[in-house]
CSV table of C-alpha atoms in Angstrom, one decimal:
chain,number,residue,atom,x,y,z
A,1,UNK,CA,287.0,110.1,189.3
A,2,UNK,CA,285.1,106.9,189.3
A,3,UNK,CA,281.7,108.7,188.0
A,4,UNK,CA,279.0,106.2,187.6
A,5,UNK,CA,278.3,107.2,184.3
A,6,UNK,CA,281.3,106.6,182.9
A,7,UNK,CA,281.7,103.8,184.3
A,8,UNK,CA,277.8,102.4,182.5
A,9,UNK,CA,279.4,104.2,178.9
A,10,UNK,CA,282.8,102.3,179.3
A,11,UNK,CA,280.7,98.9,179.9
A,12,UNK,CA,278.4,99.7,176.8
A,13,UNK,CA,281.5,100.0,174.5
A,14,UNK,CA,282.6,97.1,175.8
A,15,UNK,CA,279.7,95.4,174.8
A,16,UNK,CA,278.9,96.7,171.7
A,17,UNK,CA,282.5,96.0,170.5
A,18,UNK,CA,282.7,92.5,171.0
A,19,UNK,CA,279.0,92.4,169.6
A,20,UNK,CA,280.7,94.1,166.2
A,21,UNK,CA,284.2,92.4,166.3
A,22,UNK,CA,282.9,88.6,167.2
A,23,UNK,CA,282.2,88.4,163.6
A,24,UNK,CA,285.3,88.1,162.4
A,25,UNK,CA,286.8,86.0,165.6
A,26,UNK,CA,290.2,84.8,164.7
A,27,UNK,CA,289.4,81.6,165.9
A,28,UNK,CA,286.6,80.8,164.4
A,29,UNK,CA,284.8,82.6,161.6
A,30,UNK,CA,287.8,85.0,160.3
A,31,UNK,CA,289.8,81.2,159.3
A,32,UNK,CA,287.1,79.6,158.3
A,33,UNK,CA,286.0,83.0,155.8
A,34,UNK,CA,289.4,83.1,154.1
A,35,UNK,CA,289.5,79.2,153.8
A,36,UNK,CA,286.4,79.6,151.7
A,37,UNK,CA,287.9,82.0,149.3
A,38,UNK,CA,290.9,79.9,148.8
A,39,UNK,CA,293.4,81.5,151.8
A,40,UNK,CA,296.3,79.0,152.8
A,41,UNK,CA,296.8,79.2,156.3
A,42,UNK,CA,300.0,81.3,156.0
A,43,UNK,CA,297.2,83.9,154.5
A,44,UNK,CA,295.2,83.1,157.8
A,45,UNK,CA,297.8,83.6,159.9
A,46,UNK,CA,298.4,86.8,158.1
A,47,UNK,CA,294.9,88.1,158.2
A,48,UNK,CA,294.7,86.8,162.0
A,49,UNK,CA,297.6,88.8,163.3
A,50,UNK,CA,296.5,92.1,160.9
A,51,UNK,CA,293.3,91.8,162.7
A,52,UNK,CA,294.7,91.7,166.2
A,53,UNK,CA,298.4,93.6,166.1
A,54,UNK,CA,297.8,95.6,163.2
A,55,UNK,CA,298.1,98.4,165.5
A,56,UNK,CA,301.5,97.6,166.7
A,57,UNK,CA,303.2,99.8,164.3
A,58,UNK,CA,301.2,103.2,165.2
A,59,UNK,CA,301.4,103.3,168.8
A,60,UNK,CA,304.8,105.1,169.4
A,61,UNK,CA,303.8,107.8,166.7
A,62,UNK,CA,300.1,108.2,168.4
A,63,UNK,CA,302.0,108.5,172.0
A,64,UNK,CA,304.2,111.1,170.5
A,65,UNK,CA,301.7,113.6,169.3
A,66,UNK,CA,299.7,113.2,172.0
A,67,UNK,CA,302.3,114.5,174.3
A,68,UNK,CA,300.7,117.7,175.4
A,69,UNK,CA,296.9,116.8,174.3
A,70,UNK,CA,295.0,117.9,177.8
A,71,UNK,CA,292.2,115.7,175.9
A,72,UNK,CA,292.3,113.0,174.2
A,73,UNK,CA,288.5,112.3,173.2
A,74,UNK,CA,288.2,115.0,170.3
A,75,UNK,CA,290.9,112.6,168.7
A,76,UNK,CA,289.3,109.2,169.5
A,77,UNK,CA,286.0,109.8,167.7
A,78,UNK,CA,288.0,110.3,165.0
A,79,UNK,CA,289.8,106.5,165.4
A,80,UNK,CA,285.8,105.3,166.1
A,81,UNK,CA,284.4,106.9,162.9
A,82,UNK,CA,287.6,105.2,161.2
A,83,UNK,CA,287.2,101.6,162.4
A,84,UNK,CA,283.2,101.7,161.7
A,85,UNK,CA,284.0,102.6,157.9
A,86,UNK,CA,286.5,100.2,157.1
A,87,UNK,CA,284.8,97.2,159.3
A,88,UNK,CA,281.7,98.5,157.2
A,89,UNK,CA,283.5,98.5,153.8
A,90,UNK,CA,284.5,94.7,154.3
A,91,UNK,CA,280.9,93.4,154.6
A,92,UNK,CA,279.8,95.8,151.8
A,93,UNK,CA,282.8,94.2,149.3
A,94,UNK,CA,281.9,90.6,150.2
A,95,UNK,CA,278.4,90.9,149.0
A,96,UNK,CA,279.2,92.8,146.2
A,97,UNK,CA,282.6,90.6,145.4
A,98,UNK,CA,282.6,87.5,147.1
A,99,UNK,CA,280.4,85.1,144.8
A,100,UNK,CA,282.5,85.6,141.5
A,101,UNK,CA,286.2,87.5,142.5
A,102,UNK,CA,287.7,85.9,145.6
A,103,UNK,CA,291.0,87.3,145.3
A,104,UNK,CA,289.6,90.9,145.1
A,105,UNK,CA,287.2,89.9,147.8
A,106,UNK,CA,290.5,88.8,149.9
A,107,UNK,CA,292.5,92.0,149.0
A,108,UNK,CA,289.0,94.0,150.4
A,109,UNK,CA,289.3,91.8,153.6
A,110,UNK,CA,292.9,92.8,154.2
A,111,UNK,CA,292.4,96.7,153.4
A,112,UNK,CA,289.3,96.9,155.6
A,113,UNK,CA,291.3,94.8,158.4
A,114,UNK,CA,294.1,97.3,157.8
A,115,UNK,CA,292.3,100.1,158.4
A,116,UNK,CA,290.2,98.4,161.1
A,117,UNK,CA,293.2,97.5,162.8
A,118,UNK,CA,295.6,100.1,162.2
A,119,UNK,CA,293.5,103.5,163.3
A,120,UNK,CA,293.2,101.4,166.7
A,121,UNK,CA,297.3,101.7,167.5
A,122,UNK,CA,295.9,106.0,167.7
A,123,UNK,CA,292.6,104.9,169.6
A,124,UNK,CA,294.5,102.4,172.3
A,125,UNK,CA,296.2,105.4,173.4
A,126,UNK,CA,294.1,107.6,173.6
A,127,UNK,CA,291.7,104.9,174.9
A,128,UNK,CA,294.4,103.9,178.0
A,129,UNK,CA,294.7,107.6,178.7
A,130,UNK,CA,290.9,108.6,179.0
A,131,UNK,CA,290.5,105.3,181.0
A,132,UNK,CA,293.7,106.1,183.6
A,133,UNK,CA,292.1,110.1,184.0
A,134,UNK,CA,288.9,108.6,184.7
A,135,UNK,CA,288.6,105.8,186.7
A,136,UNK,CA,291.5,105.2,190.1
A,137,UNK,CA,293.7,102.0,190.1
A,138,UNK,CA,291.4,99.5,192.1
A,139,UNK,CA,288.2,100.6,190.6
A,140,UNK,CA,289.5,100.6,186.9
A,141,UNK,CA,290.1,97.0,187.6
A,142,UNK,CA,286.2,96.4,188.6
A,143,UNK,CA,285.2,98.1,185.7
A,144,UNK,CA,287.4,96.8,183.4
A,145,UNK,CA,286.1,93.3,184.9
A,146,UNK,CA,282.3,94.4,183.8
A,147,UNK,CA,283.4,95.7,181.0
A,148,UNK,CA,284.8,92.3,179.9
A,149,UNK,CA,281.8,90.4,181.7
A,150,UNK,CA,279.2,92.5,179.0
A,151,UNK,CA,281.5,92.0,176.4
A,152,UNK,CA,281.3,88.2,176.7
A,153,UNK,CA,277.7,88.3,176.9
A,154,UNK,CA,277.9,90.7,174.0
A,155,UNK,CA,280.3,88.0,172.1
A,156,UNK,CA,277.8,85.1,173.5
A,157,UNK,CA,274.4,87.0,171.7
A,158,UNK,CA,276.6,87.7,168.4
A,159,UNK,CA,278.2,84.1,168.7
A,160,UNK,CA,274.3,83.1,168.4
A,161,UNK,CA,273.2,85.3,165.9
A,162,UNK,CA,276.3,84.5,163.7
A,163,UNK,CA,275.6,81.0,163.5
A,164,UNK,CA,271.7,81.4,162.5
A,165,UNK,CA,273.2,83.6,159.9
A,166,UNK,CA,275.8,81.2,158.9
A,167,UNK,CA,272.7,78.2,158.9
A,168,UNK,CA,270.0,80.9,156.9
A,169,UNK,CA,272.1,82.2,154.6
A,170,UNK,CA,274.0,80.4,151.7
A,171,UNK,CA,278.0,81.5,151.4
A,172,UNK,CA,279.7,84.2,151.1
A,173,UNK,CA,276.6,86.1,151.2
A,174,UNK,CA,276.4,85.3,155.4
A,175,UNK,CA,279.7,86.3,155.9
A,176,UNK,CA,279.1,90.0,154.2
A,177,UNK,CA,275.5,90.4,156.4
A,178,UNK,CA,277.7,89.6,159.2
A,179,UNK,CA,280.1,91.7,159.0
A,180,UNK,CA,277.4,94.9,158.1
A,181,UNK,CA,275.3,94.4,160.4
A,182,UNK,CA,278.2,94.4,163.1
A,183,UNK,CA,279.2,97.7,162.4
A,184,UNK,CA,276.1,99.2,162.8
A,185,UNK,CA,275.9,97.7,166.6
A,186,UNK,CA,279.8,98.5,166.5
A,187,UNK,CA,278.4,102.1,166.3
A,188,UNK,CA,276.6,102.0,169.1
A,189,UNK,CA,279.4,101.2,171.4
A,190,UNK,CA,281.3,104.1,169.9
A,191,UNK,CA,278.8,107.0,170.1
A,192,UNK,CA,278.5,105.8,173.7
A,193,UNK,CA,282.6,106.3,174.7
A,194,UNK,CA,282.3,109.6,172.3
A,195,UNK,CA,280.1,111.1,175.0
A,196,UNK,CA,282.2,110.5,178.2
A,197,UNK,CA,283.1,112.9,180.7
A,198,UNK,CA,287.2,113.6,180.7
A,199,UNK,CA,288.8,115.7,182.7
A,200,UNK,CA,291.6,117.7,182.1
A,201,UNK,CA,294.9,116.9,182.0
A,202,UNK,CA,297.2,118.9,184.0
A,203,UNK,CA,300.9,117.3,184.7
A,204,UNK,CA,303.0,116.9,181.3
A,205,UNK,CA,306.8,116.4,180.5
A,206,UNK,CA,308.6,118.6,178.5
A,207,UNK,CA,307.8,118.6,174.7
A,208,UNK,CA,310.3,116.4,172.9
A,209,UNK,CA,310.1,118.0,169.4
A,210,UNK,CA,311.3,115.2,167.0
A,211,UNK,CA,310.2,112.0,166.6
A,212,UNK,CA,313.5,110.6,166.7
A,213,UNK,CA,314.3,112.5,170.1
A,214,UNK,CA,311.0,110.5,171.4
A,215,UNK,CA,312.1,106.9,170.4
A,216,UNK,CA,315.5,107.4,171.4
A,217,UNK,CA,314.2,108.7,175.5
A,218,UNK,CA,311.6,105.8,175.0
A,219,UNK,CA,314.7,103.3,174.8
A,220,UNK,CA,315.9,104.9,177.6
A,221,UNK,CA,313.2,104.4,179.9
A,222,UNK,CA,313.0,100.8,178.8
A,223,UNK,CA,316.5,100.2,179.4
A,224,UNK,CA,316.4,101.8,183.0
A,225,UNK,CA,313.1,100.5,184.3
A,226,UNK,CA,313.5,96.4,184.8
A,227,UNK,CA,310.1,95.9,186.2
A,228,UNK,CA,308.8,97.4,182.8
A,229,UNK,CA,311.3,94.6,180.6
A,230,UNK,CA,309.8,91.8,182.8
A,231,UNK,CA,306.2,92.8,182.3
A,232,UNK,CA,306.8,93.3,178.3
A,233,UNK,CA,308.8,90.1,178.3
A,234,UNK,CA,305.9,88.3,180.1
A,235,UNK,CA,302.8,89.9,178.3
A,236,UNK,CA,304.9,89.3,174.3
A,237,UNK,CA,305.0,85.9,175.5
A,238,UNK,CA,301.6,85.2,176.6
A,239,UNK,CA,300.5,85.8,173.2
A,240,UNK,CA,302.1,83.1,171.9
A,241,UNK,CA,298.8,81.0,172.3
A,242,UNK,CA,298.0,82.6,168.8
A,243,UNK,CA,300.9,80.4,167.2
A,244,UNK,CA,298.0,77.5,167.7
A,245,UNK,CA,294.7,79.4,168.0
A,246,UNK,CA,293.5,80.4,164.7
A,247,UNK,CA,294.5,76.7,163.5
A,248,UNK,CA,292.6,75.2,166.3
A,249,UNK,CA,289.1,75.6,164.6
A,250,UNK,CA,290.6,74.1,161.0
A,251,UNK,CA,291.9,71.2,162.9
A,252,UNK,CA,288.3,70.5,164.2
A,253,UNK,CA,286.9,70.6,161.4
A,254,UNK,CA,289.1,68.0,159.9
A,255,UNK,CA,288.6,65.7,163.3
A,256,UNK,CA,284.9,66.3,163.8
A,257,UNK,CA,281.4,67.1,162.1
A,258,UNK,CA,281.7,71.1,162.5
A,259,UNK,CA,278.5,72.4,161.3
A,260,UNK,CA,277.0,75.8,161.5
A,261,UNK,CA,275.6,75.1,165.0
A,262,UNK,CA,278.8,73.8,166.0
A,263,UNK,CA,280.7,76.9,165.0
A,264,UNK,CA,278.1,79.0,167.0
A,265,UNK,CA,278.9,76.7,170.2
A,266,UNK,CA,282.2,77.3,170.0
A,267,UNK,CA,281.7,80.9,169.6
A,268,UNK,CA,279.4,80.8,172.7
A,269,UNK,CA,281.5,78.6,174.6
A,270,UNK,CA,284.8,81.0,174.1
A,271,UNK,CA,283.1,84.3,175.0
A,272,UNK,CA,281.1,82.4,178.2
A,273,UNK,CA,284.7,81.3,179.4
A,274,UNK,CA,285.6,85.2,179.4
A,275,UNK,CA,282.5,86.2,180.8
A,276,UNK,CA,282.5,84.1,183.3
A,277,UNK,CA,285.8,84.8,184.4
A,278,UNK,CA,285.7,88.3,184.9
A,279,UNK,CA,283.7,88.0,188.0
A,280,UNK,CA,287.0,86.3,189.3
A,281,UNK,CA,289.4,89.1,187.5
A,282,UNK,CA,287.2,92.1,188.9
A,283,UNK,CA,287.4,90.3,192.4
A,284,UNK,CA,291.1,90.0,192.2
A,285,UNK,CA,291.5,93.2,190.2
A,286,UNK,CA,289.4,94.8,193.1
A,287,UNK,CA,291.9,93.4,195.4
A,288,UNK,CA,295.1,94.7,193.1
A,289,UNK,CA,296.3,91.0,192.7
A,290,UNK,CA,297.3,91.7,189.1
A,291,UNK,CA,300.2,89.6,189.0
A,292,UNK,CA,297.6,86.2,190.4
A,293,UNK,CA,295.3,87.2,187.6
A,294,UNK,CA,298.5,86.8,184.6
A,295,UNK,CA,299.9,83.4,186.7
A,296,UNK,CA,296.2,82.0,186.5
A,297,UNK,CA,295.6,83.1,182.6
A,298,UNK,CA,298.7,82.2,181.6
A,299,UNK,CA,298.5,78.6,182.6
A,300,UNK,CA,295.3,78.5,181.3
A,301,UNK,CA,296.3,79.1,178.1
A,302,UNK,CA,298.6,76.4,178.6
A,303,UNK,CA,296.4,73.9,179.0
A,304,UNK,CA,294.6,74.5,176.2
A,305,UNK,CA,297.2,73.8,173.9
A,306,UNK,CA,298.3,70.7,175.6
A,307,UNK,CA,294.7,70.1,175.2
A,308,UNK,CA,294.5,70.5,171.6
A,309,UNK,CA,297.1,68.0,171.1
A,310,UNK,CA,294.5,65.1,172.2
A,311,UNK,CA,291.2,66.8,170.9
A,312,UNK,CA,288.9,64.7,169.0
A,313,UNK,CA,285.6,65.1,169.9
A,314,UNK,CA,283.0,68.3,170.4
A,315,UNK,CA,283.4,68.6,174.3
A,316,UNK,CA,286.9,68.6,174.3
A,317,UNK,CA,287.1,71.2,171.7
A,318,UNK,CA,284.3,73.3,173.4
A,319,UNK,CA,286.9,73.4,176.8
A,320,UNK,CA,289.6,74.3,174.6
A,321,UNK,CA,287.8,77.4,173.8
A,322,UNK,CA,286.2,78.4,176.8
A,323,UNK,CA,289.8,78.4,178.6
A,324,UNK,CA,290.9,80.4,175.7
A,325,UNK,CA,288.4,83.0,176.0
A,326,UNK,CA,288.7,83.2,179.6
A,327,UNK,CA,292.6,83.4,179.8
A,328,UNK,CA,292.4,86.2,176.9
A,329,UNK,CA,290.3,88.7,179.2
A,330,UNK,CA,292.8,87.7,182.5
A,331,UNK,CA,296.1,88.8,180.4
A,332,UNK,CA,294.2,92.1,179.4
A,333,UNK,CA,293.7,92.9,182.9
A,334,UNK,CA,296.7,92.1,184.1
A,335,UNK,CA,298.4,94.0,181.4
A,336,UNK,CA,296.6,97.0,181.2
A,337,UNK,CA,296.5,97.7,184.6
A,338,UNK,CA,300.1,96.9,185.9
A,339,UNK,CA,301.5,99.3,183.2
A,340,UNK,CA,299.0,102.2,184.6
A,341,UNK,CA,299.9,101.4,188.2
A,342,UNK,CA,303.7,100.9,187.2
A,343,UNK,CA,303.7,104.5,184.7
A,344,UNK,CA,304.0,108.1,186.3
A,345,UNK,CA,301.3,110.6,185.4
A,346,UNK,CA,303.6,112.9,183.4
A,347,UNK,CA,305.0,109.8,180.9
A,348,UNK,CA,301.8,107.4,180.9
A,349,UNK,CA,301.6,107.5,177.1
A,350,UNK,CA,304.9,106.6,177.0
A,351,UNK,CA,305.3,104.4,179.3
A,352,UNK,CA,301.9,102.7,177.4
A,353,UNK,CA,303.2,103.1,174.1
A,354,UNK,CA,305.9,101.0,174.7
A,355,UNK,CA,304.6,98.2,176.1
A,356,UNK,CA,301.7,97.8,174.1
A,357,UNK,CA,304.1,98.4,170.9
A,358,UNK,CA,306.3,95.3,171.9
A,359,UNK,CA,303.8,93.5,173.3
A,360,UNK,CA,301.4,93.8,170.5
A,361,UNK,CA,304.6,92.1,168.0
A,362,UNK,CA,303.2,88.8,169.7
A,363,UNK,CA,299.8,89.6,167.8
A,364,UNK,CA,301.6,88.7,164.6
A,365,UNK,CA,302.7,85.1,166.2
A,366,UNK,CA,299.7,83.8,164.3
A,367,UNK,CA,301.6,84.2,160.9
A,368,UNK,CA,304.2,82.0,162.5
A,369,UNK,CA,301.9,79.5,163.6
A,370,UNK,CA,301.0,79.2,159.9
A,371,UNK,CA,304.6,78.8,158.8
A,372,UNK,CA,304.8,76.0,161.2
A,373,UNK,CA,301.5,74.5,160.4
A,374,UNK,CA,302.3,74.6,156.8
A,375,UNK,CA,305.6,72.6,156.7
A,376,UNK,CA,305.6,70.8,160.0
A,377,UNK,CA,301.2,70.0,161.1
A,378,UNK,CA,299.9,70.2,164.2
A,379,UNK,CA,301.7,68.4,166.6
A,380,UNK,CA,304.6,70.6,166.2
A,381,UNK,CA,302.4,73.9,166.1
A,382,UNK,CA,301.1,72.8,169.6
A,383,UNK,CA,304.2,72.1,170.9
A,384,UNK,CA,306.1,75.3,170.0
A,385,UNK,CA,303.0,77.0,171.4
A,386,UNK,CA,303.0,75.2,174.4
A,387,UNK,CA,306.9,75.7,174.8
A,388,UNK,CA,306.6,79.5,174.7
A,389,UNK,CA,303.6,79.9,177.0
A,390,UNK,CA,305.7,77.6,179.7
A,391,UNK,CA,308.6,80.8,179.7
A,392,UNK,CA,305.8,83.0,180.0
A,393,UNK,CA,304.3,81.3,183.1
A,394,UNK,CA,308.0,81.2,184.7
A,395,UNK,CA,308.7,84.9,184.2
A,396,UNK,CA,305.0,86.1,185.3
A,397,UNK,CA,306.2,84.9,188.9
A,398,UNK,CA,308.8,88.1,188.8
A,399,UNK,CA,306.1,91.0,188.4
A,400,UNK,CA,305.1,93.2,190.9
A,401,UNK,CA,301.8,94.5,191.4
């Protein structure tokens, strides 16, 4: 465990990941790409929670088959080879579609996020597995902390480039170069997980034959285990941030002059505020203070909101963002980890699957922020965000590390 090169292969996937996936950052670009081809903001709420909880649904299933797999990377390459053709086919369709058929160009959006997002609910289990086989419990949080750190400096440089793009090149045309040009980088990242070393895996449960058989002992375990309800309680409701996020960039641009540039600082400004942070979460991770890391995240993200109910000028916006990006990556550390620490070998899947399926419903709170945004504005959205994160901040005091 713990190999040093597995460790440099997780960090490049990382990084190549957010370089590909920055493109179409819910906060940012993604809104302000289906507001150009006529989207209403229940549509960006749509396409915002497809892009980050698509997977929800698939997680379960993808735990139940891989019950007895000894490995799981044979089936991830297959999720990575997935997500680079569909991110691929989005790009391709917007230069082709976007200029004169905006609603096919939307419907190409949503299939490519689809796929994009969907084949993931396979790979994040797999992905959890290889990572929990590979790395032990305090040194999984360092390198998930570098991992994160590359990524924001990956998100920073693609944040930059995305912004000369958006300045060079005249619409919809930048969007589509975007999004192509990510998925070759995207590749990158992928071909370097596809060639780490996993061992073996040797303690399994006994085969539950029927899918139905699976979700009803799934129910069971999450009915007997109450540190596992608190943890999924917490984590669901840390996500409600996204009620208000995607909207955050539309009300700027309503409020302030939001250029091209402008755009690309926010961009920046958001992945710096993860980067930065992970040198605290890998310090605390290194020290197993997961439970400090979700208290300090979570009230982060409730600031921001509160924030966003007086924003009216650049600065305040660019703080907004940066404590969003750095609460995002504290959550993900949190939550990853105390459901691997929390797990027993034989039913990690399992026990992964069914957090990340509940958890990953508050993915789709987006689509409610644009109900809310739709018939009652903004000062509403924030508050109902802001409401929701305050539970979450209570109940993160109850987990355990």
């Amino acid at each position: 465990m713990d190999k040093f090169s597995n460790h440099i292969k997780n960090i490049l996937h990382g990084f190549f990941l957010a370089v590909g996936t920055t493109v179409a950052e819910p906060a940012t670009i993604l809104p302000l790409m289906v507001n150009y081809f006529g989207g209403s903001p229940i549509l960006i709420g749509f396409f915002s929670g497809l892009m980050r909880g698509g997977a929800v649904l698939m997680q379960l299933f993808a735990a139940y088959r891989a019950q007895h797999y000894a490995l799981m990377l044979p089936y991830l390459r297959r999720v990575f080879l997935a997500r680079f053709l569909s991110w691929f086919f989005i790009g391709a369709a917007i230069v082709l579609f976007g200029k004169d058929h905006p609603t096919l160009t939307l419907w190409c959006i949503g299939t490519g996020l689809f796929f994009f997002s969907f084949s993931a609910g396979f790979g994040a289990i797999y992905f959890r597995e290889i990572v929990a086989k590979i790395f032990t419990h305090k040194f999984r949080g360092k390198t998930m902390a570098w991992r994160q750190f590359f990524a924001g400096l990956g998100s920073i440089l693609s944040g930059a480039v995305a912004a000369w793009v958006l300045e060079t090149f005249e619409p919809p045309y930048d969007f589509g170069y975007l999004f192509m040009l990510s998925a070759i980088l995207m590749g990158a990242g992928f071909l370097a997980f596809s060639t780490i070393d996993e061992p073996l895996k040797e303690h399994f449960e006994t085969k539950i034959e029927s899918f139905r058989a699976f979700l009803k002992h799934a129910l069971e375990i999450l009915r007997a285990d109450r540190q596992l309800q608190i943890q999924i309680a917490t984590f669901l409701l840390a996500y409600s941030y996204l009620i208000a996020m995607p909207f955050v960039i539309l009300d700027a641009k309503e409020t302030i002059d939001l250029t091209g540039t402008a755009v690309g600082m926010l961009i920046t400004t958001q992945m710096a505020g993860a980067m930065i942070s992970n040198i605290v979460w890998g310090k605390l991770g290194g020290m197993g203070h997961y439970r400090l890391i979700a208290n300090i995240s979570i009230s982060m993200q409730l600031l921001a909101v509160v924030l966003a109910l007086f924003a009216h000028s650049l600065p305040i916006y660019l703080i907004i963002f940066f404590l969003f990006g750095a609460a995002a990556d504290g959550n993900r550390i949190a939550s990853s980890n105390l459901i691997l620490i929390l797990a027993p070998e034989a039913k990690r899947p399992l026990y992964v699957a069914i957090q990340m399926n509940i958890v990953s419903l508050g993915m789709f709170f987006s689509i409610m922020g644009g109900f809310i945004l739709h018939f009652g504005g903004y000062t509403l959205l924030y508050s109902a965000a802001a409401a929701m994160l305050l539970t979450a901040l209570v109940l993160s005091f109850r987990l355990r590390d």
